[in-house]
Structure formats: C-alpha cells, structure tokens
PDB file of C-alpha atoms in Angstrom:
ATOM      1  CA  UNK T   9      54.912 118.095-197.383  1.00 52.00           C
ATOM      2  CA  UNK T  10      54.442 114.448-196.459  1.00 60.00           C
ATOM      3  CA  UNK T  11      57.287 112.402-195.662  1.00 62.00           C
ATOM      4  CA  UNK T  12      57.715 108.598-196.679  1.00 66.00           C
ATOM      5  CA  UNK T  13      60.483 106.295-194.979  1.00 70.00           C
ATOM      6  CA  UNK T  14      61.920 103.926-197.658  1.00 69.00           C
ATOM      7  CA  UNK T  15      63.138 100.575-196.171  1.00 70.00           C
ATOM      8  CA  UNK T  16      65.853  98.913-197.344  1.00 76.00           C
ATOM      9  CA  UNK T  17      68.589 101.648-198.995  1.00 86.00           C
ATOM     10  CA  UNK T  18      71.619 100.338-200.074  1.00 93.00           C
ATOM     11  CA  UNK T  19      74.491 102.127-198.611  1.00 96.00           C
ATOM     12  CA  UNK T  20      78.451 101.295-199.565  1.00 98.00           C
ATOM     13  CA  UNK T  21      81.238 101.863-197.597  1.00 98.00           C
ATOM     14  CA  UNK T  22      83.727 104.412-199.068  1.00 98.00           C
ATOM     15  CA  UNK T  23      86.679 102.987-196.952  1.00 98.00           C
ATOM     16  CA  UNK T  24      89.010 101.624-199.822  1.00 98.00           C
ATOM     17  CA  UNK T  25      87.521 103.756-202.715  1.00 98.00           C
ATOM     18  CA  UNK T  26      87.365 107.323-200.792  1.00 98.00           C
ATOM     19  CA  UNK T  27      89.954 108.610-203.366  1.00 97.00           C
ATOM     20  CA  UNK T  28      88.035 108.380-206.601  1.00 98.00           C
ATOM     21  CA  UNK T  29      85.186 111.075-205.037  1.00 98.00           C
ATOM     22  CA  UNK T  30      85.428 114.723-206.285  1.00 96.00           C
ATOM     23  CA  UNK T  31      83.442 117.555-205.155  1.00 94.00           C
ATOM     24  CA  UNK T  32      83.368 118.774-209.722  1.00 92.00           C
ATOM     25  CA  UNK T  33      81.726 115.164-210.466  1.00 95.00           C
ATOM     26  CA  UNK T  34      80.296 113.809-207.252  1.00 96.00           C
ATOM     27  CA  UNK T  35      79.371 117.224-205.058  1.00 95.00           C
ATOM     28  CA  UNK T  36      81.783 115.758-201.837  1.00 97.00           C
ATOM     29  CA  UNK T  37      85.349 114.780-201.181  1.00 97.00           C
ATOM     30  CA  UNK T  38      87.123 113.496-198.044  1.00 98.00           C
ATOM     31  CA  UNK T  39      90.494 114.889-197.121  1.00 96.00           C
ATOM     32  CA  UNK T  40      93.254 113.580-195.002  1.00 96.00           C
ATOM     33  CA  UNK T  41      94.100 116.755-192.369  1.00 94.00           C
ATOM     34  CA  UNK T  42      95.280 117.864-189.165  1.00 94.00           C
ATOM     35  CA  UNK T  43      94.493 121.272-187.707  1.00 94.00           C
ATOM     36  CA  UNK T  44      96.424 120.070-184.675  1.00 95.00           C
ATOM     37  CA  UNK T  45      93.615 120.695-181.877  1.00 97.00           C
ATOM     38  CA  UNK T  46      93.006 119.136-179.194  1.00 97.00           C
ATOM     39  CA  UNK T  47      88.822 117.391-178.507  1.00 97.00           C
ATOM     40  CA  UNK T  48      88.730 120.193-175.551  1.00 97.00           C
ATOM     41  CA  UNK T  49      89.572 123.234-178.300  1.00 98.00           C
ATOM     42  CA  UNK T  50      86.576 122.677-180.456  1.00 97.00           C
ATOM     43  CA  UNK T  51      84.338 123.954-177.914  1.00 97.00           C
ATOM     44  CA  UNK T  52      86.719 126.962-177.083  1.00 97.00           C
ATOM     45  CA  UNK T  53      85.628 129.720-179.452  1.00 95.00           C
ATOM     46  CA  UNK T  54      88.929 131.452-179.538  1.00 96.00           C
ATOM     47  CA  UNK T  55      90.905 128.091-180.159  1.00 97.00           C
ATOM     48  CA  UNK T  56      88.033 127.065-182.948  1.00 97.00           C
ATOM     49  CA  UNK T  57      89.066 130.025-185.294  1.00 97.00           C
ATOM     50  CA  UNK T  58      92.126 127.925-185.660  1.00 97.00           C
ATOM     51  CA  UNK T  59      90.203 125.056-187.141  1.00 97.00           C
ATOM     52  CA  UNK T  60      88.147 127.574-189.529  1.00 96.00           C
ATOM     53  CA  UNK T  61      91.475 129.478-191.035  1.00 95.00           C
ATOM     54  CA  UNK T  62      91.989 125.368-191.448  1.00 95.00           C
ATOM     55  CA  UNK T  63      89.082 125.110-193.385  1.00 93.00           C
ATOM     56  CA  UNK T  64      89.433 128.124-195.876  1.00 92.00           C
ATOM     57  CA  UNK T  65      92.691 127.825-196.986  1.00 92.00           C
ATOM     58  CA  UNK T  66      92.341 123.969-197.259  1.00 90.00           C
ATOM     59  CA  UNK T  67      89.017 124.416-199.952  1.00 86.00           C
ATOM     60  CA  UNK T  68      90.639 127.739-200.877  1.00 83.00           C
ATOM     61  CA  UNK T  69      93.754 126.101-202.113  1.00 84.00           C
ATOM     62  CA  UNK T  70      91.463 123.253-203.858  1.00 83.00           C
ATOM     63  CA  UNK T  71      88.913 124.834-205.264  1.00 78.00           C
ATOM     64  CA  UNK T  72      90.812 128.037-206.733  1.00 78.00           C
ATOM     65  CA  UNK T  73      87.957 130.435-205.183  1.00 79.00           C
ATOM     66  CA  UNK T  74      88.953 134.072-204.820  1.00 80.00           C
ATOM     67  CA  UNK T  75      86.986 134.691-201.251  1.00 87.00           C
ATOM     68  CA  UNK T  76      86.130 131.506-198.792  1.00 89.00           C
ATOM     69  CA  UNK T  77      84.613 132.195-195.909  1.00 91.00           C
ATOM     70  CA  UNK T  78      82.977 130.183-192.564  1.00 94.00           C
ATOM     71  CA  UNK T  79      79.670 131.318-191.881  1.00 91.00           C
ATOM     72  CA  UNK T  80      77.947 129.025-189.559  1.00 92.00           C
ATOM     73  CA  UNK T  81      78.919 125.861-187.503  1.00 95.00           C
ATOM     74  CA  UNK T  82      77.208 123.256-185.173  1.00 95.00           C
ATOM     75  CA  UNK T  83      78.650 120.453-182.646  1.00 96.00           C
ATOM     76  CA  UNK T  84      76.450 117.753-182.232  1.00 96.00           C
ATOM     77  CA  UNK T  85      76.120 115.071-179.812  1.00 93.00           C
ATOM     78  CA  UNK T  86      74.176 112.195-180.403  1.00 94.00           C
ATOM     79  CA  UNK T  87      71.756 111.500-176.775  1.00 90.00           C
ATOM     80  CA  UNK T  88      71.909 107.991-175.982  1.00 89.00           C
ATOM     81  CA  UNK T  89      68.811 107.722-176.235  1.00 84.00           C
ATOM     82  CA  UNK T  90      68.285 109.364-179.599  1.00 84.00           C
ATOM     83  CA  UNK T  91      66.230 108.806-181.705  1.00 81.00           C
ATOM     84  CA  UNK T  92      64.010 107.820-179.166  1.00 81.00           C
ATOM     85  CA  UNK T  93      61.307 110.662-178.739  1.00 74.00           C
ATOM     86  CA  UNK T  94      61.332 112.548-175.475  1.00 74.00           C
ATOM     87  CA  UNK T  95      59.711 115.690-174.149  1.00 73.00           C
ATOM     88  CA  UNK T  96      63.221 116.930-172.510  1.00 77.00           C
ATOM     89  CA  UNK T  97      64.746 119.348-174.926  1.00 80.00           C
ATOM     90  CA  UNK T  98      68.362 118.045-176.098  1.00 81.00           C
ATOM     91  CA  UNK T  99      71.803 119.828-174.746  1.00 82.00           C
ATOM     92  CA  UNK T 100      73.152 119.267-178.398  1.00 85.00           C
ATOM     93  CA  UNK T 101      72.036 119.068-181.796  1.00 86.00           C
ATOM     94  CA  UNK T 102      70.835 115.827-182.413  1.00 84.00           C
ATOM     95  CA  UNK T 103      72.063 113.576-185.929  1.00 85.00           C
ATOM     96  CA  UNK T 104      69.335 113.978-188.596  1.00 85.00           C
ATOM     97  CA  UNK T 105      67.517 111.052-190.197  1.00 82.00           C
ATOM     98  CA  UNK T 106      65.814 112.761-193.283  1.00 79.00           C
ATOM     99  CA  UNK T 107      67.841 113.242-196.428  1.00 85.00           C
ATOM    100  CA  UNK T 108      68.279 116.869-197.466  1.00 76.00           C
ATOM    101  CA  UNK T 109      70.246 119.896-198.693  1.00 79.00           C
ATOM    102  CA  UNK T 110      70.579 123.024-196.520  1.00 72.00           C
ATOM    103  CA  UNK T 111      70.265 125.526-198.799  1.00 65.00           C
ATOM    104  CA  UNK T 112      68.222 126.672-201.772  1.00 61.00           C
ATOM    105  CA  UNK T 113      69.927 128.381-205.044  1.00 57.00           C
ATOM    106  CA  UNK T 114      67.168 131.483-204.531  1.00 53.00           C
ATOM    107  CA  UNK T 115      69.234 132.200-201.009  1.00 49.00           C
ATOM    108  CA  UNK T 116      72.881 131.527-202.928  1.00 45.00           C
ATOM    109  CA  UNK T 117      73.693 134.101-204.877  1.00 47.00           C
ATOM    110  CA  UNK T 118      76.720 133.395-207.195  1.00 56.00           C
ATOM    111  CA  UNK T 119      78.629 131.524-204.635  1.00 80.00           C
ATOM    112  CA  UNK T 120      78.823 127.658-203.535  1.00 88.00           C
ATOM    113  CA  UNK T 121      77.925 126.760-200.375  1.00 91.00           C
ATOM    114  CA  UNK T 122      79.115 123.872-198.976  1.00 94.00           C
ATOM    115  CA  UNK T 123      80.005 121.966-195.649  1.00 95.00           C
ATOM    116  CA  UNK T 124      83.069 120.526-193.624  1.00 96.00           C
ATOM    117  CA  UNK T 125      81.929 117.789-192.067  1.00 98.00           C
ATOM    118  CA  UNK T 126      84.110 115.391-189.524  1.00 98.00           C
ATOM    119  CA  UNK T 127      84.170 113.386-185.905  1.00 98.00           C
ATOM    120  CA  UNK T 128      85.167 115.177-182.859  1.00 98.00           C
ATOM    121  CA  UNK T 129      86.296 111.782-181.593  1.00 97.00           C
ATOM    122  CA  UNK T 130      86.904 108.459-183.583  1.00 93.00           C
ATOM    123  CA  UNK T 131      86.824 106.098-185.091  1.00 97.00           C
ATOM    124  CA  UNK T 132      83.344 106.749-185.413  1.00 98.00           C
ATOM    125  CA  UNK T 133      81.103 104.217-186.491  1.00 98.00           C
ATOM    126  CA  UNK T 134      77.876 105.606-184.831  1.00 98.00           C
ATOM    127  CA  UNK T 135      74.878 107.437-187.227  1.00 97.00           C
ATOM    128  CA  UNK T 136      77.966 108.320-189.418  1.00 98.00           C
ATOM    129  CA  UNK T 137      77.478 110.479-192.154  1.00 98.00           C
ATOM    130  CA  UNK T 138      75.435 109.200-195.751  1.00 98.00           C
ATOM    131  CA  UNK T 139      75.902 111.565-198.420  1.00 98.00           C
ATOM    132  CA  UNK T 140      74.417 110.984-202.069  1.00 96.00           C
ATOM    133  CA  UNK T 141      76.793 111.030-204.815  1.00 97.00           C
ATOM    134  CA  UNK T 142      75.031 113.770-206.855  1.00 95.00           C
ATOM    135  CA  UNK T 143      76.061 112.424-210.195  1.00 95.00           C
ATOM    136  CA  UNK T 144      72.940 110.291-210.163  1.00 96.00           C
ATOM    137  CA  UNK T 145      70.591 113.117-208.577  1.00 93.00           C
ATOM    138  CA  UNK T 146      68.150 115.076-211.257  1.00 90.00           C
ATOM    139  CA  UNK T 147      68.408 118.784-209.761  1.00 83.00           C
ATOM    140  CA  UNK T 148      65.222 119.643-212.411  1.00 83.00           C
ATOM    141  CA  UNK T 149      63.519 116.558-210.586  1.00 86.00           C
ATOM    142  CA  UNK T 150      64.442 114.387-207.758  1.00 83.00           C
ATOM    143  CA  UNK T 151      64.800 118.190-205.613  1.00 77.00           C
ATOM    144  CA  UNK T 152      62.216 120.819-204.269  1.00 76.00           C
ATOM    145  CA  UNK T 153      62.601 123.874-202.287  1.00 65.00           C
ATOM    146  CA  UNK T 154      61.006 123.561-198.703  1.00 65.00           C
ATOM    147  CA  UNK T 155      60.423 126.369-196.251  1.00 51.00           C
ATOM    148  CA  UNK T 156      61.534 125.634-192.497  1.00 50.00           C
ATOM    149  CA  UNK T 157      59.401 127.700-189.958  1.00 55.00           C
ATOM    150  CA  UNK T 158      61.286 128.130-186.646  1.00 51.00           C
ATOM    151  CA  UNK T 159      59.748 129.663-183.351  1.00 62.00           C
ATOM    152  CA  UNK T 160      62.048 132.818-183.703  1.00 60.00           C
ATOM    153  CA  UNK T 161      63.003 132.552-187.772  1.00 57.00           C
ATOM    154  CA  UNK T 162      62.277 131.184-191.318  1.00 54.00           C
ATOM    155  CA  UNK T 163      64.583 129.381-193.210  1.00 58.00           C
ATOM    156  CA  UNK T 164      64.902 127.153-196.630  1.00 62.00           C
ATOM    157  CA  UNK T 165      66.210 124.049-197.623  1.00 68.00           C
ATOM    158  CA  UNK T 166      65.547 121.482-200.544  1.00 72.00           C
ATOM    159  CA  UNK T 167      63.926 118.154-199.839  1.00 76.00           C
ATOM    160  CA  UNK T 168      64.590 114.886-201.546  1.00 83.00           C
ATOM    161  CA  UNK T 169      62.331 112.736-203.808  1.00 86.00           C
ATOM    162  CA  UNK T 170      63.101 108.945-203.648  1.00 87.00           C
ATOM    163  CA  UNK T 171      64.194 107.480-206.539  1.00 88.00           C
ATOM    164  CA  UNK T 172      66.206 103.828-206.658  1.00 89.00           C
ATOM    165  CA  UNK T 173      68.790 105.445-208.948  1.00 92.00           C
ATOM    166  CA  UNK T 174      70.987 107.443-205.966  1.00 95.00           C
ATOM    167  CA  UNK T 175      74.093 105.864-204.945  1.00 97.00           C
ATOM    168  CA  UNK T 176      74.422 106.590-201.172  1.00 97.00           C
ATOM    169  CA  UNK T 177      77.861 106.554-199.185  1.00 99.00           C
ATOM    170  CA  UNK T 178      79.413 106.400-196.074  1.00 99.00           C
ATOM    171  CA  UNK T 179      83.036 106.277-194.023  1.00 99.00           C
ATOM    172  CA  UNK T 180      83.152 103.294-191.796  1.00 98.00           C
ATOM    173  CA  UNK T 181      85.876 103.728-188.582  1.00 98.00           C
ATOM    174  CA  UNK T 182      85.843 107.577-189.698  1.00 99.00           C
ATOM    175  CA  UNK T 183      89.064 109.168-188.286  1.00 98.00           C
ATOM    176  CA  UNK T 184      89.279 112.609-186.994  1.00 98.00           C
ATOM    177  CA  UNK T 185      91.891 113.669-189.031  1.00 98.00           C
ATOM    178  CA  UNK T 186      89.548 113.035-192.276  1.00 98.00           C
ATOM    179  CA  UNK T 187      87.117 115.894-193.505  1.00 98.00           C
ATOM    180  CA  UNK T 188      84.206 115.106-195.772  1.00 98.00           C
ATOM    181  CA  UNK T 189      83.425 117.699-197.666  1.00 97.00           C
ATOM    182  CA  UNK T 190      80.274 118.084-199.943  1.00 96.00           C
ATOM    183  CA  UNK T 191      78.584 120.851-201.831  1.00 94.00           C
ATOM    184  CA  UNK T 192      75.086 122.533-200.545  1.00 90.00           C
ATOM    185  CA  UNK T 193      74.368 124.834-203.764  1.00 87.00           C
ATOM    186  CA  UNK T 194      76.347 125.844-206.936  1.00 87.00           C
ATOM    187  CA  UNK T 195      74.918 128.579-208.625  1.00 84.00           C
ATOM    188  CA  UNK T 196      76.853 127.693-211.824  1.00 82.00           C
ATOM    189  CA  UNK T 197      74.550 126.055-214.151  1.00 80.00           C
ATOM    190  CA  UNK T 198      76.559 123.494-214.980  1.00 79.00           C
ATOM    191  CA  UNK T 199      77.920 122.396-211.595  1.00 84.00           C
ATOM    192  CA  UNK T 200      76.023 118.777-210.519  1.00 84.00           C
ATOM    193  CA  UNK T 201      73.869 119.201-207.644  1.00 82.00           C
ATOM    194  CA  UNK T 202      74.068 119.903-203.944  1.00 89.00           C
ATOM    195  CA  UNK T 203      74.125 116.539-201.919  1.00 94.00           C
ATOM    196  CA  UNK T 204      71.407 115.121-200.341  1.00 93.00           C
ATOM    197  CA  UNK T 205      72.634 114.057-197.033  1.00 93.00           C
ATOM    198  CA  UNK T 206      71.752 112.820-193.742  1.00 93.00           C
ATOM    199  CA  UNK T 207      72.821 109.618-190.924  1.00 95.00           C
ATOM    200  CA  UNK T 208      72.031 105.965-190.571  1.00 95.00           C
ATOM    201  CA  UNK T 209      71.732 103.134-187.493  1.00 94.00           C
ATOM    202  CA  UNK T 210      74.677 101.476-188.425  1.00 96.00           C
ATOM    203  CA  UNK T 211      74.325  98.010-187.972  1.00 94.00           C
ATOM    204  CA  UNK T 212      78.290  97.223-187.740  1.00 92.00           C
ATOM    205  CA  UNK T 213      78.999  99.962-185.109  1.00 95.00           C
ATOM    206  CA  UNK T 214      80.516  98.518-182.502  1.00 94.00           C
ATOM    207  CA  UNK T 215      78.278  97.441-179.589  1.00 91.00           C
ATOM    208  CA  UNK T 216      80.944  99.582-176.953  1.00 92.00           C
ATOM    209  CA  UNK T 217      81.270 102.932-179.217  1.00 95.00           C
ATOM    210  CA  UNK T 218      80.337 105.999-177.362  1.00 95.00           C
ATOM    211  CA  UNK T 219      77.806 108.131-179.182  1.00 96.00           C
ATOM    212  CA  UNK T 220      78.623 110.122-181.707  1.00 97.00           C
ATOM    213  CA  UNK T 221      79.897 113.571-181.396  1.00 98.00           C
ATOM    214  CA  UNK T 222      80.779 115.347-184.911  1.00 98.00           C
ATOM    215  CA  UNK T 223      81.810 119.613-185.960  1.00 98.00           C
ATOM    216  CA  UNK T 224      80.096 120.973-189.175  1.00 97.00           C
ATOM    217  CA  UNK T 225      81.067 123.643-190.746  1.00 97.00           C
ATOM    218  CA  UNK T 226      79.079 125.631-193.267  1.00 94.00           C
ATOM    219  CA  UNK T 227      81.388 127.214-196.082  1.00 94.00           C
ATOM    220  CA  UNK T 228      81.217 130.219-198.795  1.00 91.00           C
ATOM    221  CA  UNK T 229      83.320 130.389-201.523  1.00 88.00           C
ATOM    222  CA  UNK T 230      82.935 133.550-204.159  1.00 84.00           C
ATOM    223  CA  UNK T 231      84.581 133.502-207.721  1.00 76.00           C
ATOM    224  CA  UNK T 232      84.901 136.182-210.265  1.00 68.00           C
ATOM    225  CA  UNK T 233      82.839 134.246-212.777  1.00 59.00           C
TER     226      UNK T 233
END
C-alpha cells in the first residue's frame, strides 16, 4: 500500500465546542474526570487497575453496555527528537503521524471497540491528538482493511483514503482530567464509522512544553443485541 502525505489539512480546535461531540453521531466524545492518581501511578501496574475500573464504569454507565472490558493499553512518550529518524530503538511508543483505525470489523465480533485516550501531564499542546469526526467518513469507501506484519505477530487495522470532505479535530491546552474517547469498530450496521485518528506538529504549542507523554486505553463493550 503506498502512502501519500497531503499538505495543508485543516484542523479546528474543539476547545469551546467539545460538548456538541457524541460517540452515536460523531464516533468520539471528551469527558471531564478524575480517577484521582497521581503521574507516578500510571506506570505502577497495581495502582493502574484503578484507572481501568475508571474507565469501564465511566463508558459502562454511558453507553448502557452489558460487559465493558480493558484489553490493551500503551504509555507513550514523545523522544525529543521524534520524528526525526534514528537507528536507536525508542524507550516508549512514539506519537503516530498516519491517520488510521486499529481494528478491522472481521476481528470485532459483535462488540465495539473503542479507545480512552488522555495526557499523562498537561496542558498538553504537543502532537496532541486529531481525530476525524466520522459523520463525514464513507465506511463502504474512504476505509480499507490493511494487514500489519510484526517481527513476532500479525495484526489488522483499516487505512484511510484522503478525501477533502473529513472534518478533523483537536483539544488545544488538553487537561489531564479530560478523556477523549472515540470508537475503533461497531459491528452494528448502522453505527457511523470507527475514527480515523492520528497526531499533528502543532504550530501553537508552546516553544517551553515538555514532550508529550499520553495513556491509551483500548476498550470492549458487549451488548445483548
């Protein structure tokens, strides 16, 4: 699959309008929440189950599912020197640059997958999050399944055909406290599509803001339907 970087994307700021998003029309949501831990307790697994209970009864309660359940999660930590190309592996997961959707509907079996997404340490103004509002993505066309071929595994995920129609968004000075949520797969027919996602050079991040460090969470949720 060839890859073709599109200049000149328009982006808007969800700041003042972060309210009217819903994950039912627009596949992601931001919430206003505390878990109460500490930047040290996210990399303490025992302390980290606190923060995923968090995150299954807060989409639990919202979404109405019968079973939610956290099934994956990665830190990352943006190198300063990222995206710079180096031969030295990275101690973190690095931000990602091409727009996507982690999962494929063949591997989600009546279920919606989605992910929890916030800063470790904010405000965070550095490669912050751009998700797609999925209202204006075509899942018969503007999405293709894509195999990813790892040294020790195989995995899927859909890639992301440019069209000028997608309306792309981000949180400027993104506060710990506030989760962005956003849908991976639905397998309800109906439901709009996953959410293309992925990060941005920021050209109003602050010239002094320490690279950024974010959680994600990856999230089940199983209905009787």
């Amino acid at each position: 699959m060839e890859r073709e970087e599109i200049p000149s994307i328009r982006v808007t700021d969800m700041r003042d309008i972060k309210e009217n998003f819903t994950i039912e029309t627009n596949g992601f949501a931001v919430f206003d929440t505390d878990c109460g831990l500490a930047y040290d307790d996210y990399f303490d697994e025992e302390k980290l189950q606190v923060y995923f209970r968090h995150v299954e009864s807060l989409l639990g309660n919202h979404l109405g599912a019968k079973h939610v359940q956290v099934f994956r999660y990665a830190i990352r930590k943006r190198d300063p020197d990222w995206p710079k190309s180096s031969d030295i592996p990275h101690a973190w997961e690095q931000p990602t640059t091409v727009a996507h959707i982690d999962a494929t509907l063949d591997e989600a079996r009546r279920e919606v997958r989605l992910h929890f997404w916030k800063p470790l340490k904010g405000p965070m103004n550095d490669w912050p999050l751009l998700v797609c509002d999925a209202a204006t993505v075509d899942k018969e066309n503007d999405i293709t399944d894509s195999d990813l071929i790892y040294p020790d595994h195989a995995a899927e995920n859909m890639q992301v055909y440019y069209r000028p129609g997608y309306k792309w968004y981000f949180l400027s000075n993104h506060k710990t406290t506030e989760i962005i949520v956003f849908k991976q797969t639905d397998s309800l027919p109906a439901a709009c599509a996953g959410v293309p996602h992925c990060s941005f050079a920021n050209p109003l991040r602050p010239g002094n803001e320490a690279p950024r460090e974010n959680i994600e969470v990856r999230v089940l949720a199983y209905y009787d339907e």
